[in-house]
């Protein structure tokens, strides 16, 4: 499966990571499926910390009602607080991805975000994985359209203007419904 990622996905996911640097973050990806392809077109920050099943179901309903026309929930992104191991999904992330695959009746995509330090600068890298809907087995995406250079260039404004400070995830929206978890200003 070939995965391509639109700029808004990079911006929202990275802004979520930068907003909650001391906590694991998870979000929902929506996209368009084609023969052997998935294009990730938007991201909805879900939580900073563990995800509870009731919150997840409500979030899915709201995302389904607000996602761009012609798209579907296709996966998740997740960033785990800095570790010395290669990026992998948390047990909670695996469960959420399994729910997404089962709801879609198709393989689900995981965008793993690794935040680390290189040459005294923060570096954010993205890694794509695919969860088999039938076997619930996670594997690397062989034809990933992830572009590290594009991802970093698309984040410059988010970082320079500190837009990550205003990112709202569903956790925050659930506490104060006036906050917009769709984050339209980061489009």
Coordinates of C-alpha atoms in Angstrom, one line a residue:
X1 CA 0.0 0.0 0.0
X2 CA 1.3 3.5 -0.9
X3 CA 0.7 6.2 1.7
X4 CA 0.9 9.9 0.9
X5 CA 0.5 12.7 3.4
X6 CA -0.9 16.2 2.9
X7 CA 0.7 19.2 4.6
X8 CA -2.1 19.8 7.1
X9 CA -1.6 16.3 8.6
X10 CA 2.1 17.0 9.3
X11 CA 1.2 20.4 10.8
X12 CA -1.5 19.2 13.1
X13 CA 0.2 16.1 14.3
X14 CA 3.5 17.9 14.9
X15 CA 1.8 20.8 16.6
X16 CA 0.1 18.3 18.9
X17 CA 3.5 16.7 19.8
X18 CA 5.0 20.2 20.4
X19 CA 2.1 21.3 22.6
X20 CA 2.4 18.3 24.9
X21 CA 6.1 17.5 24.9
X22 CA 6.0 15.6 28.2
X23 CA 3.0 13.4 27.4
X24 CA 2.2 10.8 24.8
X25 CA -0.2 12.1 22.2
X26 CA -2.6 10.3 19.8
X27 CA -4.8 11.6 17.0
X28 CA -7.1 10.3 14.3
X29 CA -6.2 10.4 10.6
X30 CA -8.8 10.8 7.9
X31 CA -8.1 10.2 4.2
X32 CA -9.1 8.9 0.9
X33 CA -8.5 5.3 -0.2
X34 CA -7.8 4.2 -3.7
X35 CA -6.6 1.0 -5.3
X36 CA -3.5 0.2 -3.3
X37 CA -3.2 3.8 -1.9
X38 CA -4.2 5.9 1.0
X39 CA -3.9 9.7 1.0
X40 CA -3.9 11.2 4.5
X41 CA -5.8 14.5 4.2
X42 CA -6.5 15.7 7.8
X43 CA -5.6 14.9 11.4
X44 CA -7.7 15.3 14.5
X45 CA -5.8 15.5 17.8
X46 CA -7.4 13.1 20.1
X47 CA -5.7 13.0 23.5
X48 CA -2.5 13.7 25.5
X49 CA -2.4 10.6 27.7
X50 CA -4.4 7.4 27.8
X51 CA -7.5 7.1 25.6
X52 CA -10.7 5.8 27.3
X53 CA -13.2 3.8 25.1
X54 CA -16.2 6.1 25.7
X55 CA -14.2 9.2 24.7
X56 CA -13.0 7.4 21.6
X57 CA -16.5 6.5 20.5
X58 CA -17.7 10.1 20.9
X59 CA -14.6 11.4 19.1
X60 CA -15.2 9.1 16.2
X61 CA -18.8 10.3 15.9
X62 CA -17.8 13.9 15.9
X63 CA -14.9 13.3 13.4
X64 CA -17.3 11.4 11.1
X65 CA -19.7 14.4 11.2
X66 CA -16.9 16.9 10.5
X67 CA -14.4 15.3 8.2
X68 CA -14.0 16.5 4.6
X69 CA -16.4 15.0 2.1
X70 CA -15.3 11.8 0.5
X71 CA -12.9 10.9 3.3
X72 CA -13.0 8.2 6.0
X73 CA -11.2 7.5 9.2
X74 CA -8.1 5.5 8.0
X75 CA -5.8 5.5 11.0
X76 CA -4.0 7.3 13.8
X77 CA -0.9 9.1 14.6
X78 CA 0.9 8.6 17.9
X79 CA 4.0 10.0 19.6
X80 CA 5.4 8.5 22.7
X81 CA 7.4 10.6 25.1
X82 CA 11.1 10.5 24.2
X83 CA 12.5 7.0 24.5
X84 CA 15.8 5.4 23.4
X85 CA 13.9 2.9 21.3
X86 CA 12.6 3.1 17.8
X87 CA 9.1 4.5 17.5
X88 CA 6.4 2.0 18.1
X89 CA 2.7 2.1 19.1
X90 CA 1.7 1.9 22.7
X91 CA -0.7 -0.9 23.7
X92 CA -3.5 1.8 23.8
X93 CA -2.5 2.9 20.3
X94 CA -2.7 -0.7 19.0
X95 CA -6.2 -1.0 20.5
X96 CA -7.3 2.2 18.8
X97 CA -5.8 1.2 15.5
X98 CA -7.6 -2.2 15.7
X99 CA -10.9 -0.4 16.3
X100 CA -10.3 1.8 13.3
X101 CA -9.4 -1.2 11.1
X102 CA -12.5 -3.1 12.3
X103 CA -14.8 0.0 11.7
X104 CA -13.4 0.6 8.2
X105 CA -13.2 -3.1 7.2
X106 CA -9.8 -2.3 5.8
X107 CA -6.2 -2.1 6.8
X108 CA -5.4 0.9 9.0
X109 CA -2.5 3.3 8.9
X110 CA -0.4 4.4 11.8
X111 CA 1.8 7.5 11.6
X112 CA 4.4 7.2 14.3
X113 CA 6.1 10.4 15.3
X114 CA 9.5 10.4 16.8
X115 CA 10.7 13.5 18.6
X116 CA 14.4 13.5 19.4
X117 CA 17.3 15.8 19.6
X118 CA 20.0 16.0 17.0
X119 CA 22.8 18.6 17.1
X120 CA 21.0 20.4 20.0
X121 CA 17.9 20.9 17.8
X122 CA 14.5 19.2 18.1
X123 CA 13.9 16.9 15.2
X124 CA 10.5 15.4 14.4
X125 CA 10.4 12.4 12.1
X126 CA 7.5 10.4 10.8
X127 CA 7.3 6.7 10.2
X128 CA 4.3 4.9 8.5
X129 CA 3.0 1.5 9.6
X130 CA 0.1 -0.6 8.4
X131 CA -2.2 -2.8 10.5
X132 CA -3.7 -5.7 8.7
X133 CA -7.5 -5.7 9.3
X134 CA -7.7 -9.4 9.0
X135 CA -4.7 -10.5 11.1
X136 CA -4.3 -7.4 13.3
X137 CA -0.6 -7.5 12.5
X138 CA 1.5 -4.3 12.3
X139 CA 4.0 -4.0 9.5
X140 CA 6.1 -1.3 7.9
X141 CA 4.6 0.4 4.9
X142 CA 6.8 -0.6 1.9
X143 CA 5.8 2.4 -0.3
X144 CA 5.6 5.3 2.0
X145 CA 5.2 8.8 0.5
X146 CA 6.5 10.4 3.7
X147 CA 8.8 13.2 3.0
X148 CA 11.0 14.3 5.9
X149 CA 12.1 17.5 4.1
X150 CA 8.5 18.4 3.2
X151 CA 7.4 17.7 6.8
X152 CA 10.0 20.0 8.3
X153 CA 9.4 22.8 5.8
X154 CA 5.7 22.7 6.4
X155 CA 6.3 23.0 10.2
X156 CA 8.6 26.0 10.1
X157 CA 5.6 28.5 10.3
X158 CA 3.9 26.4 13.1
X159 CA 7.1 26.5 15.1
X160 CA 8.2 30.1 14.2
X161 CA 4.8 31.5 15.0
X162 CA 4.3 29.1 18.0
X163 CA 1.0 28.0 16.5
X164 CA 1.4 24.7 18.5
X165 CA 0.4 26.6 21.6
X166 CA -3.1 26.9 20.4
X167 CA -3.6 23.3 19.2
X168 CA -6.7 21.7 20.8
X169 CA -7.2 18.0 21.2
X170 CA -10.4 16.2 21.9
X171 CA -9.4 15.9 25.6
X172 CA -9.5 19.7 25.8
X173 CA -12.7 20.0 23.7
X174 CA -14.4 17.5 26.0
X175 CA -13.6 19.7 29.0
X176 CA -14.6 22.9 27.2
X177 CA -16.8 22.4 24.1
X178 CA -16.1 26.0 22.9
X179 CA -12.6 24.8 22.0
X180 CA -12.4 23.5 18.4
X181 CA -10.6 20.1 18.1
X182 CA -10.7 20.5 14.3
X183 CA -8.0 23.2 14.5
X184 CA -9.0 24.9 11.3
X185 CA -6.4 27.6 11.7
X186 CA -3.7 25.0 11.1
X187 CA -5.0 24.0 7.7

